[in-house]
Amino acid sequence: MKIALIGLPKSGKTTIFNALTKSEIAVDKYLPPADEENIGIVTVYDERITRLCEIYEPKKVVNAIIEFHDFPGIFGKQDEHPDLRLMTNIKNCEAFALILRGFPDAELDSLHGKMDPVRNLESFMDEMIINDMVLVEKRLEGIELSYKRGVKTAAIQIEEKTLRMILGHLQENKAINSLELAPEERQAIRGLQFYSTKPVLVLLNVNENDINTPNEALEKIRSMGYLAEAIAGSFEAELSLLDEDEAKLFMADIGIENSITDRVSMLSYNLMGLISFFTAGPKELHVWTLRKGSNAVTAAGKIHSDLARGFIRAECFNFTDIDTHGTEKALREKGLFRLEGKDYIVQDGDILNIRFNI
Ligand SMILES: Nc1nc2c(ncn2[C@@H]2O[C@H](COP(=O)(O)OP(=O)(O)OP(=O)(O)O)[C@@H](O)[C@H]2O)c(=O)[nH]1
Ligand SMILES: [Mg+2]
């Protein structure tokens, strides 16, 4: 999964990227925006892995990962030419973590505008929506041209209808992700890359002494329907360079239990409606990521397309059962070792063994 860290200039994106990925990329108030995005890969922590390793003693563990892409502050600068390559890279990410400045700094106020997280969020979303509108309008012009040339297939007509509906929605200043689209409409626009289709996690970057005080802006942002959390960016970046025990002491001081990486990973899973399932054996324990509500065939397809194609059934039990009873043998004896068909909805923590035939 790729998550783009984006936001207005100097909101603390790189600081938070450093904290998330234990990197030490230079941050400075006066640095011009970088030319490139920074990329870092983190392992998604799952406490169930330790227990599963005790039970299966696998030779190898394959964890779920998240790729964080830290983009320079290229938004909020309508006067300049946008860097199209960076904008495309942003759209190639599956979700956005939008970093808002929530720490006071008089110099940054005068250089980049007053600290006002709610307004910054609104202007940021406006910019996403305007960019999407431009894209829709360009594509509609292209479709008009095709019509003039006599190309008027059913597919292109569905696309036009869908785009007009999207345009109306955007003109009401609403993000595309709040619009219900039928599968064929979704299919019709799959070639176009929008901003406002992406799920957005809002991270309000505050000073460490503000992390536990009620934050009006954060509450307001949540009431607007966003998944939002306050993060003490600079403090977390310093913590990420300490060893784990030392970091824990400082975290306890301000009442944080989990590392920033674990918290943001968990929020990202919630944001995108993701769950984990496992395949487990003496050779390998593998954590797989799946959209909540997916069936056993979709899960099988995550492992290999052959498993989805030749799916017969899934041998299945949940982590909580093997955690309690210790062995697969005990689960069979207790009747907790299930055989599930194609339509079985995979649950978080399921351990699956796909039977297939091709
Ligand atoms: N006081 C305080 N300063 C911060 C915090 N987070 C970032 N800063 C400072 O804000 C400035 C900008 O931080 P960066 O992380 O480079 O911000 P950015 O969003 O990556 O900046 P661009 O990529 O240039 O848009 C630096 O001087 C940081 O030290 C914070 O939580 N508190
Ligand atoms: Mg940066």
mmCIF file of C-alpha atoms and ligand atoms in Angstrom:
data_model
loop_
_atom_site.group_PDB
_atom_site.id
_atom_site.type_symbol
_atom_site.label_atom_id
_atom_site.label_comp_id
_atom_site.label_asym_id
_atom_site.label_seq_id
_atom_site.Cartn_x
_atom_site.Cartn_y
_atom_site.Cartn_z
ATOM 1 C CA MET A 1 0.000 0.000 0.000
ATOM 2 C CA LYS A 2 1.309 3.432 -0.959
ATOM 3 C CA ILE A 3 0.370 6.442 1.140
ATOM 4 C CA ALA A 4 1.203 9.983 0.021
ATOM 5 C CA LEU A 5 2.157 12.521 2.679
ATOM 6 C CA ILE A 6 0.884 15.751 1.226
ATOM 7 C CA GLY A 7 -0.047 19.215 2.408
ATOM 8 C CA LEU A 8 0.712 22.882 2.144
ATOM 9 C CA PRO A 9 4.372 24.003 2.249
ATOM 10 C CA LYS A 10 6.132 23.614 5.621
ATOM 11 C CA SER A 11 3.321 21.830 7.391
ATOM 12 C CA GLY A 12 5.793 19.224 8.648
ATOM 13 C CA LYS A 13 5.465 16.467 6.043
ATOM 14 C CA THR A 14 9.142 15.554 5.983
ATOM 15 C CA THR A 15 9.360 15.779 9.786
ATOM 16 C CA ILE A 16 6.523 13.248 10.058
ATOM 17 C CA PHE A 17 8.049 11.124 7.270
ATOM 18 C CA ASN A 18 11.296 11.015 9.287
ATOM 19 C CA ALA A 19 9.362 9.932 12.366
ATOM 20 C CA LEU A 20 7.449 7.243 10.476
ATOM 21 C CA THR A 21 10.429 5.759 8.670
ATOM 22 C CA LYS A 22 13.244 6.539 11.119
ATOM 23 C CA SER A 23 14.921 8.674 8.456
ATOM 24 C CA GLU A 24 16.989 11.795 8.900
ATOM 25 C CA ILE A 25 16.111 13.899 5.884
ATOM 26 C CA ALA A 26 16.947 17.567 6.435
ATOM 27 C CA VAL A 27 14.043 19.790 7.470
ATOM 28 C CA ASP A 28 14.237 23.547 7.526
ATOM 29 C CA LYS A 29 11.913 26.514 7.399
ATOM 30 C CA TYR A 30 13.793 28.139 4.541
ATOM 31 C CA LEU A 31 14.570 25.149 2.328
ATOM 32 C CA PRO A 32 12.895 25.448 -1.069
ATOM 33 C CA PRO A 33 10.569 22.527 -1.897
ATOM 34 C CA ALA A 34 12.511 19.400 -2.858
ATOM 35 C CA ASP A 35 12.417 18.195 -6.490
ATOM 36 C CA GLU A 36 11.696 14.611 -5.584
ATOM 37 C CA GLU A 37 9.492 12.714 -3.189
ATOM 38 C CA ASN A 38 11.112 10.761 -0.343
ATOM 39 C CA ILE A 39 10.107 7.108 -0.178
ATOM 40 C CA GLY A 40 10.290 4.896 2.900
ATOM 41 C CA ILE A 41 8.936 1.426 3.594
ATOM 42 C CA VAL A 42 7.690 0.345 7.005
ATOM 43 C CA THR A 43 6.500 -2.973 8.357
ATOM 44 C CA VAL A 44 2.949 -3.050 9.653
ATOM 45 C CA TYR A 45 3.101 -4.185 13.254
ATOM 46 C CA ASP A 46 0.700 -6.982 14.180
ATOM 47 C CA GLU A 47 1.001 -8.398 17.686
ATOM 48 C CA ARG A 48 -0.549 -11.684 16.524
ATOM 49 C CA ILE A 49 2.598 -12.495 14.536
ATOM 50 C CA THR A 50 4.633 -13.249 17.677
ATOM 51 C CA ARG A 51 2.082 -15.810 18.852
ATOM 52 C CA LEU A 52 1.755 -17.382 15.400
ATOM 53 C CA CYS A 53 5.545 -17.749 15.231
ATOM 54 C CA GLU A 54 5.477 -19.645 18.555
ATOM 55 C CA ILE A 55 2.833 -21.986 17.188
ATOM 56 C CA TYR A 56 4.137 -22.590 13.656
ATOM 57 C CA GLU A 57 7.872 -21.899 14.064
ATOM 58 C CA PRO A 58 8.042 -20.729 10.438
ATOM 59 C CA LYS A 59 11.411 -20.413 8.680
ATOM 60 C CA LYS A 60 10.340 -17.105 7.215
ATOM 61 C CA VAL A 61 7.868 -14.324 8.063
ATOM 62 C CA VAL A 62 6.465 -12.020 5.402
ATOM 63 C CA ASN A 63 4.899 -8.931 6.970
ATOM 64 C CA ALA A 64 2.513 -6.446 5.460
ATOM 65 C CA ILE A 65 4.214 -3.202 4.496
ATOM 66 C CA ILE A 66 3.258 0.393 3.865
ATOM 67 C CA GLU A 67 5.199 2.645 1.513
ATOM 68 C CA PHE A 68 5.169 6.280 2.608
ATOM 69 C CA HIS A 69 5.834 8.881 -0.094
ATOM 70 C CA ASP A 70 6.726 12.305 1.268
ATOM 71 C CA PHE A 71 5.970 14.945 -1.354
ATOM 72 C CA PRO A 72 7.291 18.507 -1.382
ATOM 73 C CA GLY A 73 4.747 21.233 -0.605
ATOM 74 C CA ILE A 74 3.523 21.829 -4.141
ATOM 75 C CA PHE A 75 -0.037 22.744 -3.241
ATOM 76 C CA GLY A 76 -1.383 26.188 -2.441
ATOM 77 C CA LYS A 77 0.846 27.788 -5.081
ATOM 78 C CA GLN A 78 -1.526 28.350 -7.973
ATOM 79 C CA ASP A 79 0.773 31.017 -9.383
ATOM 80 C CA GLU A 80 3.494 28.503 -10.253
ATOM 81 C CA HIS A 81 3.541 25.769 -12.870
ATOM 82 C CA PRO A 82 2.633 22.481 -11.225
ATOM 83 C CA ASP A 83 5.173 19.694 -11.480
ATOM 84 C CA LEU A 84 3.153 17.218 -13.511
ATOM 85 C CA ARG A 85 5.445 14.306 -12.762
ATOM 86 C CA LEU A 86 5.040 14.788 -8.999
ATOM 87 C CA MET A 87 1.304 15.251 -9.386
ATOM 88 C CA THR A 88 1.068 11.944 -11.243
ATOM 89 C CA ASN A 89 3.165 10.235 -8.554
ATOM 90 C CA ILE A 90 0.780 11.571 -5.900
ATOM 91 C CA LYS A 91 -2.185 10.120 -7.739
ATOM 92 C CA ASN A 92 -0.418 6.762 -7.971
ATOM 93 C CA CYS A 93 -0.713 6.435 -4.187
ATOM 94 C CA GLU A 94 -3.795 4.682 -2.833
ATOM 95 C CA ALA A 95 -4.479 7.054 0.056
ATOM 96 C CA PHE A 96 -3.434 10.491 1.269
ATOM 97 C CA ALA A 97 -2.186 11.501 4.679
ATOM 98 C CA LEU A 98 -2.825 15.215 4.685
ATOM 99 C CA ILE A 99 -0.489 17.030 7.080
ATOM 100 C CA LEU A 100 -1.816 20.292 8.521
ATOM 101 C CA ARG A 101 0.311 22.752 10.475
ATOM 102 C CA GLY A 102 -1.050 22.980 14.000
ATOM 103 C CA PHE A 103 2.077 24.395 15.652
ATOM 104 C CA PRO A 104 2.477 28.141 16.007
ATOM 105 C CA ASP A 105 5.417 29.757 14.227
ATOM 106 C CA ALA A 106 5.406 33.480 13.461
ATOM 107 C CA GLU A 107 7.981 33.161 10.681
ATOM 108 C CA LEU A 108 6.034 30.419 8.921
ATOM 109 C CA ASP A 109 2.892 32.553 9.335
ATOM 110 C CA SER A 110 4.512 35.374 7.385
ATOM 111 C CA LEU A 111 6.173 33.111 4.809
ATOM 112 C CA HIS A 112 3.293 30.710 4.085
ATOM 113 C CA GLY A 113 0.149 32.155 5.661
ATOM 114 C CA LYS A 114 -1.368 32.061 9.098
ATOM 115 C CA MET A 115 -1.735 28.783 10.972
ATOM 116 C CA ASP A 116 -5.347 27.810 10.469
ATOM 117 C CA PRO A 117 -5.758 24.023 10.093
ATOM 118 C CA VAL A 118 -9.473 24.037 9.242
ATOM 119 C CA ARG A 119 -9.054 26.687 6.550
ATOM 120 C CA ASN A 120 -5.928 24.964 5.253
ATOM 121 C CA LEU A 121 -7.854 21.706 4.987
ATOM 122 C CA GLU A 122 -10.687 23.419 3.138
ATOM 123 C CA SER A 123 -8.404 25.229 0.711
ATOM 124 C CA PHE A 124 -6.475 22.022 0.125
ATOM 125 C CA MET A 125 -9.626 20.079 -0.683
ATOM 126 C CA ASP A 126 -10.798 22.958 -2.929
ATOM 127 C CA GLU A 127 -7.583 22.636 -4.856
ATOM 128 C CA MET A 128 -8.034 18.862 -5.267
ATOM 129 C CA ILE A 129 -11.599 19.446 -6.459
ATOM 130 C CA ILE A 130 -10.566 22.149 -8.958
ATOM 131 C CA ASN A 131 -7.838 19.898 -10.359
ATOM 132 C CA ASP A 132 -10.378 17.100 -10.771
ATOM 133 C CA MET A 133 -12.824 19.466 -12.466
ATOM 134 C CA VAL A 134 -10.172 20.466 -14.990
ATOM 135 C CA LEU A 135 -9.494 16.802 -15.690
ATOM 136 C CA VAL A 136 -13.199 16.015 -16.179
ATOM 137 C CA GLU A 137 -13.692 19.008 -18.465
ATOM 138 C CA LYS A 138 -10.691 18.075 -20.606
ATOM 139 C CA ARG A 139 -11.948 14.523 -20.968
ATOM 140 C CA LEU A 140 -15.456 15.745 -21.841
ATOM 141 C CA GLU A 141 -13.944 17.912 -24.591
ATOM 142 C CA GLY A 142 -12.164 14.800 -25.875
ATOM 143 C CA ILE A 143 -15.444 12.901 -25.884
ATOM 144 C CA GLU A 144 -17.172 15.733 -27.810
ATOM 145 C CA LEU A 145 -14.425 15.455 -30.436
ATOM 146 C CA SER A 146 -14.944 11.698 -30.661
ATOM 147 C CA TYR A 147 -18.684 12.253 -31.178
ATOM 148 C CA LYS A 148 -17.944 14.699 -33.982
ATOM 149 C CA ARG A 149 -15.787 12.059 -35.611
ATOM 150 C CA GLY A 150 -18.695 9.652 -35.384
ATOM 151 C CA VAL A 151 -17.394 7.558 -32.506
ATOM 152 C CA LYS A 152 -20.371 7.053 -30.211
ATOM 153 C CA THR A 153 -20.069 3.614 -28.647
ATOM 154 C CA ALA A 154 -22.078 2.506 -25.615
ATOM 155 C CA ALA A 155 -18.904 2.604 -23.503
ATOM 156 C CA ILE A 156 -18.099 6.206 -24.380
ATOM 157 C CA GLN A 157 -21.684 7.247 -23.659
ATOM 158 C CA ILE A 158 -21.583 5.689 -20.184
ATOM 159 C CA GLU A 159 -18.297 7.501 -19.614
ATOM 160 C CA GLU A 160 -19.817 10.819 -20.661
ATOM 161 C CA LYS A 161 -22.852 10.312 -18.430
ATOM 162 C CA THR A 162 -20.632 9.395 -15.475
ATOM 163 C CA LEU A 163 -18.330 12.363 -16.048
ATOM 164 C CA ARG A 164 -21.256 14.793 -16.197
ATOM 165 C CA MET A 165 -22.552 13.390 -12.933
ATOM 166 C CA ILE A 166 -19.074 13.743 -11.367
ATOM 167 C CA LEU A 167 -18.761 17.298 -12.684
ATOM 168 C CA GLY A 168 -22.074 18.266 -11.059
ATOM 169 C CA HIS A 169 -20.861 16.783 -7.781
ATOM 170 C CA LEU A 170 -17.516 18.613 -7.961
ATOM 171 C CA GLN A 171 -19.307 21.871 -8.792
ATOM 172 C CA GLU A 172 -21.128 21.514 -5.481
ATOM 173 C CA ASN A 173 -17.649 21.473 -3.952
ATOM 174 C CA LYS A 174 -17.856 17.797 -3.009
ATOM 175 C CA ALA A 175 -15.091 15.209 -3.328
ATOM 176 C CA ILE A 176 -15.642 12.318 -5.736
ATOM 177 C CA ASN A 177 -15.160 9.797 -2.909
ATOM 178 C CA SER A 178 -18.487 10.941 -1.452
ATOM 179 C CA LEU A 179 -20.329 9.987 -4.641
ATOM 180 C CA GLU A 180 -21.890 6.518 -4.973
ATOM 181 C CA LEU A 181 -20.895 5.054 -8.325
ATOM 182 C CA ALA A 182 -22.317 1.899 -9.887
ATOM 183 C CA PRO A 183 -19.762 -0.737 -10.928
ATOM 184 C CA GLU A 184 -20.173 0.105 -14.646
ATOM 185 C CA GLU A 185 -19.684 3.822 -13.891
ATOM 186 C CA ARG A 186 -16.572 3.037 -11.893
ATOM 187 C CA GLN A 187 -15.339 0.922 -14.789
ATOM 188 C CA ALA A 188 -16.066 3.718 -17.278
ATOM 189 C CA ILE A 189 -13.705 6.173 -15.555
ATOM 190 C CA ARG A 190 -11.004 3.754 -14.448
ATOM 191 C CA GLY A 191 -8.534 5.216 -16.952
ATOM 192 C CA LEU A 192 -8.710 8.659 -15.333
ATOM 193 C CA GLN A 193 -6.756 9.484 -12.215
ATOM 194 C CA PHE A 194 -8.447 11.848 -9.815
ATOM 195 C CA TYR A 195 -7.349 13.321 -6.519
ATOM 196 C CA SER A 196 -10.635 13.456 -4.722
ATOM 197 C CA THR A 197 -11.362 9.743 -5.129
ATOM 198 C CA LYS A 198 -8.653 8.965 -2.565
ATOM 199 C CA PRO A 199 -9.374 8.353 1.094
ATOM 200 C CA VAL A 200 -7.834 11.095 3.236
ATOM 201 C CA LEU A 201 -6.339 10.742 6.700
ATOM 202 C CA VAL A 202 -5.797 14.120 8.347
ATOM 203 C CA LEU A 203 -2.767 14.479 10.617
ATOM 204 C CA LEU A 204 -2.684 17.685 12.613
ATOM 205 C CA ASN A 205 0.942 18.441 13.407
ATOM 206 C CA VAL A 206 1.122 20.034 16.856
ATOM 207 C CA ASN A 207 3.770 20.738 19.472
ATOM 208 C CA GLU A 208 4.275 17.999 22.042
ATOM 209 C CA ASN A 209 2.878 20.130 24.893
ATOM 210 C CA ASP A 210 -0.370 20.518 22.920
ATOM 211 C CA ILE A 211 -0.873 16.835 22.200
ATOM 212 C CA ASN A 212 -3.073 16.169 25.234
ATOM 213 C CA THR A 213 -5.013 19.405 25.335
ATOM 214 C CA PRO A 214 -8.424 19.507 23.645
ATOM 215 C CA ASN A 215 -7.948 20.831 20.154
ATOM 216 C CA GLU A 216 -10.814 22.773 18.643
ATOM 217 C CA ALA A 217 -9.500 22.455 15.097
ATOM 218 C CA LEU A 218 -9.144 18.683 15.434
ATOM 219 C CA GLU A 219 -12.701 18.352 16.714
ATOM 220 C CA LYS A 220 -14.006 20.563 13.921
ATOM 221 C CA ILE A 221 -12.154 18.487 11.301
ATOM 222 C CA ARG A 222 -13.595 15.273 12.761
ATOM 223 C CA SER A 223 -17.071 16.777 12.738
ATOM 224 C CA MET A 224 -16.561 17.445 9.021
ATOM 225 C CA GLY A 225 -16.346 13.669 8.593
ATOM 226 C CA TYR A 226 -12.579 13.194 8.383
ATOM 227 C CA LEU A 227 -10.564 10.563 10.169
ATOM 228 C CA ALA A 228 -8.136 12.860 11.984
ATOM 229 C CA GLU A 229 -5.450 12.600 14.631
ATOM 230 C CA ALA A 230 -3.033 14.977 16.315
ATOM 231 C CA ILE A 231 0.658 14.111 15.926
ATOM 232 C CA ALA A 232 3.606 15.822 17.623
ATOM 233 C CA GLY A 233 5.799 15.727 14.526
ATOM 234 C CA SER A 234 9.111 17.139 15.775
ATOM 235 C CA PHE A 235 8.885 15.206 19.032
ATOM 236 C CA GLU A 236 8.106 11.952 17.200
ATOM 237 C CA ALA A 237 10.994 12.527 14.788
ATOM 238 C CA GLU A 238 13.368 12.823 17.764
ATOM 239 C CA LEU A 239 11.855 9.731 19.392
ATOM 240 C CA SER A 240 12.317 7.657 16.252
ATOM 241 C CA LEU A 241 16.079 8.034 16.570
ATOM 242 C CA LEU A 242 16.208 6.657 20.134
ATOM 243 C CA ASP A 243 16.339 2.982 20.993
ATOM 244 C CA GLU A 244 13.011 1.411 21.786
ATOM 245 C CA ASP A 245 13.228 1.359 25.600
ATOM 246 C CA GLU A 246 14.400 4.940 25.785
ATOM 247 C CA ALA A 247 11.651 6.050 23.393
ATOM 248 C CA LYS A 248 9.038 4.253 25.534
ATOM 249 C CA LEU A 249 10.013 6.347 28.564
ATOM 250 C CA PHE A 250 9.518 9.600 26.676
ATOM 251 C CA MET A 251 6.287 8.317 25.152
ATOM 252 C CA ALA A 252 4.948 7.458 28.611
ATOM 253 C CA ASP A 253 5.727 11.036 29.676
ATOM 254 C CA ILE A 254 3.218 12.421 27.219
ATOM 255 C CA GLY A 255 0.861 9.471 27.363
ATOM 256 C CA ILE A 256 1.495 7.801 23.984
ATOM 257 C CA GLU A 257 1.356 4.001 23.975
ATOM 258 C CA ASN A 258 2.295 3.008 20.451
ATOM 259 C CA SER A 259 4.906 4.284 18.043
ATOM 260 C CA ILE A 260 3.808 6.808 15.425
ATOM 261 C CA THR A 261 4.364 4.156 12.743
ATOM 262 C CA ASP A 262 1.985 1.727 14.456
ATOM 263 C CA ARG A 263 -0.629 4.425 15.068
ATOM 264 C CA VAL A 264 -0.550 5.726 11.499
ATOM 265 C CA SER A 265 -0.585 2.155 10.105
ATOM 266 C CA MET A 266 -3.656 1.343 12.180
ATOM 267 C CA LEU A 267 -5.389 4.564 11.126
ATOM 268 C CA SER A 268 -4.575 3.804 7.489
ATOM 269 C CA TYR A 269 -6.129 0.331 7.782
ATOM 270 C CA ASN A 270 -9.265 1.882 9.308
ATOM 271 C CA LEU A 271 -9.331 4.604 6.684
ATOM 272 C CA MET A 272 -9.173 2.137 3.827
ATOM 273 C CA GLY A 273 -11.321 -0.538 5.473
ATOM 274 C CA LEU A 274 -8.545 -3.114 5.439
ATOM 275 C CA ILE A 275 -8.127 -6.312 7.435
ATOM 276 C CA SER A 276 -5.345 -8.899 7.661
ATOM 277 C CA PHE A 277 -5.498 -12.611 7.079
ATOM 278 C CA PHE A 278 -2.687 -15.115 7.353
ATOM 279 C CA THR A 279 -1.322 -18.168 5.636
ATOM 280 C CA ALA A 280 0.741 -20.169 8.081
ATOM 281 C CA GLY A 281 2.966 -23.245 8.007
ATOM 282 C CA PRO A 282 6.454 -24.409 8.938
ATOM 283 C CA LYS A 283 7.936 -22.803 5.810
ATOM 284 C CA GLU A 284 6.343 -19.398 5.952
ATOM 285 C CA LEU A 285 4.021 -17.190 7.915
ATOM 286 C CA HIS A 286 2.570 -14.603 5.544
ATOM 287 C CA VAL A 287 0.394 -11.618 6.427
ATOM 288 C CA TRP A 288 -1.980 -10.547 3.649
ATOM 289 C CA THR A 289 -3.997 -7.356 3.412
ATOM 290 C CA LEU A 290 -7.590 -7.464 2.242
ATOM 291 C CA ARG A 291 -10.520 -5.099 1.947
ATOM 292 C CA LYS A 292 -13.127 -5.720 4.660
ATOM 293 C CA GLY A 293 -16.111 -7.629 3.284
ATOM 294 C CA SER A 294 -14.106 -9.558 0.653
ATOM 295 C CA ASN A 295 -14.903 -13.205 0.061
ATOM 296 C CA ALA A 296 -12.634 -16.244 0.155
ATOM 297 C CA VAL A 297 -12.007 -16.194 -3.625
ATOM 298 C CA THR A 298 -10.794 -12.600 -3.486
ATOM 299 C CA ALA A 299 -8.526 -13.555 -0.593
ATOM 300 C CA ALA A 300 -7.217 -16.522 -2.595
ATOM 301 C CA GLY A 301 -6.481 -14.164 -5.499
ATOM 302 C CA LYS A 302 -4.275 -12.054 -3.242
ATOM 303 C CA ILE A 303 -2.059 -15.083 -2.771
ATOM 304 C CA HIS A 304 -2.014 -16.151 -6.418
ATOM 305 C CA SER A 305 -4.391 -15.787 -9.344
ATOM 306 C CA ASP A 306 -4.292 -19.599 -9.832
ATOM 307 C CA LEU A 307 -5.736 -20.047 -6.342
ATOM 308 C CA ALA A 308 -8.694 -17.828 -7.214
ATOM 309 C CA ARG A 309 -9.198 -19.469 -10.608
ATOM 310 C CA GLY A 310 -9.110 -23.042 -9.322
ATOM 311 C CA PHE A 311 -10.671 -22.324 -5.919
ATOM 312 C CA ILE A 312 -12.397 -25.329 -4.344
ATOM 313 C CA ARG A 313 -12.695 -24.284 -0.730
ATOM 314 C CA ALA A 314 -10.825 -22.652 2.102
ATOM 315 C CA GLU A 315 -9.750 -24.443 5.247
ATOM 316 C CA CYS A 316 -10.209 -21.762 7.829
ATOM 317 C CA PHE A 317 -10.029 -20.828 11.490
ATOM 318 C CA ASN A 318 -9.451 -17.606 13.328
ATOM 319 C CA PHE A 319 -6.376 -16.414 15.191
ATOM 320 C CA THR A 320 -8.341 -16.202 18.453
ATOM 321 C CA ASP A 321 -9.104 -19.948 18.230
ATOM 322 C CA ILE A 322 -5.544 -21.089 17.622
ATOM 323 C CA ASP A 323 -4.332 -18.586 20.208
ATOM 324 C CA THR A 324 -6.620 -20.274 22.757
ATOM 325 C CA HIS A 325 -6.142 -23.920 21.763
ATOM 326 C CA GLY A 326 -2.511 -23.894 20.616
ATOM 327 C CA THR A 327 -2.547 -26.392 17.716
ATOM 328 C CA GLU A 328 -4.470 -27.102 14.527
ATOM 329 C CA LYS A 329 -5.043 -30.621 15.843
ATOM 330 C CA ALA A 330 -6.882 -29.234 18.879
ATOM 331 C CA LEU A 331 -8.973 -27.027 16.593
ATOM 332 C CA ARG A 332 -10.018 -30.058 14.504
ATOM 333 C CA GLU A 333 -11.033 -31.918 17.656
ATOM 334 C CA LYS A 334 -13.093 -28.965 18.874
ATOM 335 C CA GLY A 335 -14.798 -28.538 15.501
ATOM 336 C CA LEU A 336 -13.236 -25.100 15.031
ATOM 337 C CA PHE A 337 -11.442 -26.064 11.837
ATOM 338 C CA ARG A 338 -13.932 -24.991 9.174
ATOM 339 C CA LEU A 339 -14.298 -25.631 5.468
ATOM 340 C CA GLU A 340 -15.633 -22.514 3.773
ATOM 341 C CA GLY A 341 -16.893 -21.939 0.244
ATOM 342 C CA LYS A 342 -16.432 -19.149 -2.281
ATOM 343 C CA ASP A 343 -18.883 -16.752 -0.630
ATOM 344 C CA TYR A 344 -17.365 -16.916 2.836
ATOM 345 C CA ILE A 345 -16.573 -13.386 4.018
ATOM 346 C CA VAL A 346 -13.025 -13.440 5.331
ATOM 347 C CA GLN A 347 -12.662 -12.026 8.861
ATOM 348 C CA ASP A 348 -9.754 -10.111 10.340
ATOM 349 C CA GLY A 349 -7.265 -12.606 11.765
ATOM 350 C CA ASP A 350 -8.453 -15.605 9.745
ATOM 351 C CA ILE A 351 -5.853 -18.195 8.882
ATOM 352 C CA LEU A 352 -6.619 -19.675 5.495
ATOM 353 C CA ASN A 353 -5.420 -22.648 3.537
ATOM 354 C CA ILE A 354 -6.844 -22.543 0.028
ATOM 355 C CA ARG A 355 -7.656 -25.850 -1.658
ATOM 356 C CA PHE A 356 -7.588 -25.421 -5.401
ATOM 357 C CA ASN A 357 -7.419 -27.352 -8.628
ATOM 358 C CA ILE A 358 -6.317 -26.051 -12.030
HETATM 359 N N1 LIG B 1 7.603 23.609 16.515
HETATM 360 C C1 LIG B 1 7.453 22.649 15.611
HETATM 361 N N2 LIG B 1 8.089 22.770 14.449
HETATM 362 C C2 LIG B 1 7.909 21.806 13.512
HETATM 363 C C3 LIG B 1 7.077 20.687 13.758
HETATM 364 N N3 LIG B 1 7.097 19.905 12.654
HETATM 365 C C4 LIG B 1 7.900 20.530 11.762
HETATM 366 N N4 LIG B 1 8.406 21.681 12.292
HETATM 367 C C5 LIG B 1 9.320 22.617 11.642
HETATM 368 O O1 LIG B 1 8.709 23.156 10.494
HETATM 369 C C6 LIG B 1 9.661 23.332 9.432
HETATM 370 C C7 LIG B 1 9.215 22.605 8.188
HETATM 371 O O2 LIG B 1 9.205 21.216 8.442
HETATM 372 P P1 LIG B 1 9.259 20.146 7.278
HETATM 373 O O3 LIG B 1 9.057 18.814 7.881
HETATM 374 O O4 LIG B 1 10.427 20.344 6.415
HETATM 375 O O5 LIG B 1 7.944 20.585 6.485
HETATM 376 P P2 LIG B 1 7.465 20.075 5.042
HETATM 377 O O6 LIG B 1 5.995 20.093 5.060
HETATM 378 O O7 LIG B 1 8.132 18.797 4.692
HETATM 379 O O8 LIG B 1 8.032 21.260 4.117
HETATM 380 P P3 LIG B 1 8.036 21.281 2.502
HETATM 381 O O9 LIG B 1 8.323 19.890 2.039
HETATM 382 O O10 LIG B 1 9.116 22.242 2.141
HETATM 383 O O11 LIG B 1 6.688 21.759 2.115
HETATM 384 C C8 LIG B 1 10.983 22.835 9.982
HETATM 385 O O12 LIG B 1 11.720 23.941 10.442
HETATM 386 C C9 LIG B 1 10.558 21.910 11.121
HETATM 387 O O13 LIG B 1 11.557 21.820 12.112
HETATM 388 C C10 LIG B 1 6.438 20.579 15.039
HETATM 389 O O14 LIG B 1 5.694 19.598 15.325
HETATM 390 N N5 LIG B 1 6.638 21.587 15.902
HETATM 391 MG MG MG B 2 9.226 18.286 2.928
#
